[in-house]
Amino acid sequence: MTRIAGREKVMSFLNYLISGLSLGSVYAIIALGYTMVYGIAKMLNFAHGDVIMVGGFAVYMSMNALGLNPILAVIVSIIVCTVLGIVIEKVAYKPLRKATPLAVLITAIGVSYFLQNLALLIFGSDAKLFTSVVNIKAISLANGQITITGETIVTIVVCIIIMVVLSLFIKKTKAGQAMLAVSEDKEAAELMGINVNKTISLTFAIGSGLAGIAGALLCSAYPTLTPYTGSMPGIKAFVAAVFGGIGSIPGALIGGLLLGVIENLSKAYISSQMADAIVFSVLIIVLLVKPTGLLGKKISEKV
Amino acid sequence: MAMLEVKDLEVTYGVIKAIKGVSFEVNEGEVISLIGANGAGKTTILHAVSGLLGKAGGTVTYEGQDITAYPAHKIVELGMAHVPEGRRVFAQLSVLENLKLGAYTRKDKKELEDTLQTVYKRFPRLEERKNQMAGTLSGGEQQMLAMGRALMSHPKLILMDEPSMGLSPILVEEIFSIIRDISASGTTVLLVEQNAKKALAIADRAYVLETGNIILSGSAEELINDESVKKAYLGE
């Protein structure tokens, strides 16, 4: 009897772990946007979470009002978010390129509220029921004791694809190398003939496009959509980015996955009310022990 | 017509006037040195010429084209490279990646490989360390990388800011002999140096800068024999 109970415990642990990895994959995709923009523009784009919400609404409207199929709806979401990211950068952040970091941070918070309230104005405050973009059936393993939903599979696979493609893009393309150069030394990058402003815009475009994908995946797994949907996942993905080492792309992946797993296991075994508190406590502990985050590089100034 | 003509250049940092109306010119094939003490404005002038800094007044003309308002990345495309003070290599990229970034504006892929080989020939150590992170190189190697990276853009005019700074006497000799080579291969050089002796020895003409003004100019030979230059900059 105890052996069967033990086995059940292991199975339920695996279930929580897998759904934690799925949640973590969404955090990782969002965290990429934070970390890339931070790495290159040295700013925290706190409106990033709300771009996810816009992505969610883009999918919702494409499927419900325009009757598009899920894949097209996600593409619409990517396009809407990419354009939105470029516009936000141009209108709100670019004029502040030489301003203090604090001014940029406050502007980002302003943009965040602006997007939330704009969505409130257009869509109202009541929650919309989101239809999942995933049509894959759940897989059950170990005589049905482990269930992996279609959303989980798609989310994890998409996250892996994004990581691989992004790493190749940065390592192998001229634009990717330019991004690395800009993240290290803007002036020296200019002297190579790199248009730094364009590179920053490109980074915003990529990060926001990823937010469009994240919005679709997030709302598919947690199918209620409000103007505030992006806010908490946005903050948690920011935590994930800092956790992994802000500015580091592998750091965003590891930070995101760990955060998702910690959050899910806390909900399962400790308390679902306390889960967020535990997540943030972990961040505080990591930062106390390693202020640059898990994979963060030490910033050394050579004189 | 001069290759580079700087006229009444003014640069301000906030309310402080760092460069107060400086004029000079660089002719094709020349090595021109700007010498002066720390804080005289040498680096500021180079930054203004290469477009990293905005100008408060005056004009910069390059090959007959008014480039006063051009951003730095556009000026590179015109064939002007700038080796900045302190090398500024991309520490977390490999030597080869740094060199490739130097050729960022070039579209002639075939000739690019030739340029890379020329740079490797001039700096054999860069080839030996091509896969090493630039941050792990020694100061002298980093200087060579910074110069090699600038040469990758195949410049007609190269600006060099304190290339000998922080290097051992042997390396200083080496760097200056490389600058001589670069000049001999047809690239025009505008050099900024605190090491006035070396800078005058290599130059055709030179300008002496003091607190944002050019106070003296002439052939290198004239300046080497000038009593005030001897006293102030050559330590004689």
JSON list of C-alpha atoms in Angstrom, two decimals, chain B residues 89 94-100 115-134 137-152 174-175 178:
[
{"chain": "B", "resi": 89, "resn": "VAL", "atom": "CA", "xyz": [37.77, 46.31, -28.23]},
{"chain": "B", "resi": 94, "resn": "SER", "atom": "CA", "xyz": [36.53, 36.81, -30.17]},
{"chain": "B", "resi": 95, "resn": "VAL", "atom": "CA", "xyz": [39.41, 38.48, -31.99]},
{"chain": "B", "resi": 96, "resn": "LEU", "atom": "CA", "xyz": [37.97, 37.34, -35.32]},
{"chain": "B", "resi": 97, "resn": "GLU", "atom": "CA", "xyz": [34.49, 38.63, -34.43]},
{"chain": "B", "resi": 98, "resn": "ASN", "atom": "CA", "xyz": [36.03, 41.98, -33.51]},
{"chain": "B", "resi": 99, "resn": "LEU", "atom": "CA", "xyz": [37.82, 42.14, -36.85]},
{"chain": "B", "resi": 100, "resn": "LYS", "atom": "CA", "xyz": [34.65, 41.23, -38.72]},
{"chain": "B", "resi": 115, "resn": "THR", "atom": "CA", "xyz": [41.93, 42.51, -46.11]},
{"chain": "B", "resi": 116, "resn": "LEU", "atom": "CA", "xyz": [41.70, 40.00, -43.27]},
{"chain": "B", "resi": 117, "resn": "GLN", "atom": "CA", "xyz": [44.85, 38.27, -44.54]},
{"chain": "B", "resi": 118, "resn": "THR", "atom": "CA", "xyz": [46.63, 41.62, -44.82]},
{"chain": "B", "resi": 119, "resn": "VAL", "atom": "CA", "xyz": [45.68, 42.45, -41.25]},
{"chain": "B", "resi": 120, "resn": "TYR", "atom": "CA", "xyz": [46.87, 39.02, -40.08]},
{"chain": "B", "resi": 121, "resn": "LYS", "atom": "CA", "xyz": [50.14, 39.56, -41.93]},
{"chain": "B", "resi": 122, "resn": "ARG", "atom": "CA", "xyz": [50.64, 42.88, -40.22]},
{"chain": "B", "resi": 123, "resn": "PHE", "atom": "CA", "xyz": [49.58, 41.51, -36.83]},
{"chain": "B", "resi": 124, "resn": "PRO", "atom": "CA", "xyz": [50.52, 37.80, -36.76]},
{"chain": "B", "resi": 125, "resn": "ARG", "atom": "CA", "xyz": [49.55, 37.59, -33.12]},
{"chain": "B", "resi": 126, "resn": "LEU", "atom": "CA", "xyz": [45.95, 38.35, -33.99]},
{"chain": "B", "resi": 127, "resn": "GLU", "atom": "CA", "xyz": [45.82, 35.34, -36.26]},
{"chain": "B", "resi": 128, "resn": "GLU", "atom": "CA", "xyz": [47.31, 33.13, -33.55]},
{"chain": "B", "resi": 129, "resn": "ARG", "atom": "CA", "xyz": [44.61, 34.32, -31.17]},
{"chain": "B", "resi": 130, "resn": "LYS", "atom": "CA", "xyz": [41.70, 34.71, -33.55]},
{"chain": "B", "resi": 131, "resn": "ASN", "atom": "CA", "xyz": [39.36, 32.54, -31.49]},
{"chain": "B", "resi": 132, "resn": "GLN", "atom": "CA", "xyz": [40.35, 34.01, -28.15]},
{"chain": "B", "resi": 133, "resn": "MET", "atom": "CA", "xyz": [38.06, 36.49, -26.35]},
{"chain": "B", "resi": 134, "resn": "ALA", "atom": "CA", "xyz": [39.40, 39.99, -26.97]},
{"chain": "B", "resi": 137, "resn": "LEU", "atom": "CA", "xyz": [44.45, 39.85, -24.71]},
{"chain": "B", "resi": 138, "resn": "SER", "atom": "CA", "xyz": [47.30, 41.91, -23.29]},
{"chain": "B", "resi": 139, "resn": "GLY", "atom": "CA", "xyz": [47.24, 45.69, -23.61]},
{"chain": "B", "resi": 140, "resn": "GLY", "atom": "CA", "xyz": [49.58, 45.65, -26.60]},
{"chain": "B", "resi": 141, "resn": "GLU", "atom": "CA", "xyz": [47.57, 42.95, -28.34]},
{"chain": "B", "resi": 142, "resn": "GLN", "atom": "CA", "xyz": [44.37, 44.85, -27.70]},
{"chain": "B", "resi": 143, "resn": "GLN", "atom": "CA", "xyz": [45.92, 47.92, -29.30]},
{"chain": "B", "resi": 144, "resn": "MET", "atom": "CA", "xyz": [46.87, 45.83, -32.31]},
{"chain": "B", "resi": 145, "resn": "LEU", "atom": "CA", "xyz": [43.34, 44.45, -32.45]},
{"chain": "B", "resi": 146, "resn": "ALA", "atom": "CA", "xyz": [41.88, 47.95, -32.28]},
{"chain": "B", "resi": 147, "resn": "MET", "atom": "CA", "xyz": [44.15, 49.03, -35.16]},
{"chain": "B", "resi": 148, "resn": "GLY", "atom": "CA", "xyz": [43.48, 45.86, -37.14]},
{"chain": "B", "resi": 149, "resn": "ARG", "atom": "CA", "xyz": [39.75, 46.29, -36.61]},
{"chain": "B", "resi": 150, "resn": "ALA", "atom": "CA", "xyz": [39.92, 49.83, -37.97]},
{"chain": "B", "resi": 151, "resn": "LEU", "atom": "CA", "xyz": [41.93, 48.66, -40.99]},
{"chain": "B", "resi": 152, "resn": "MET", "atom": "CA", "xyz": [39.24, 46.08, -41.76]},
{"chain": "B", "resi": 174, "resn": "GLU", "atom": "CA", "xyz": [56.35, 48.41, -32.43]},
{"chain": "B", "resi": 175, "resn": "ILE", "atom": "CA", "xyz": [53.11, 50.37, -32.57]},
{"chain": "B", "resi": 178, "resn": "ILE", "atom": "CA", "xyz": [53.13, 49.78, -37.59]}
]
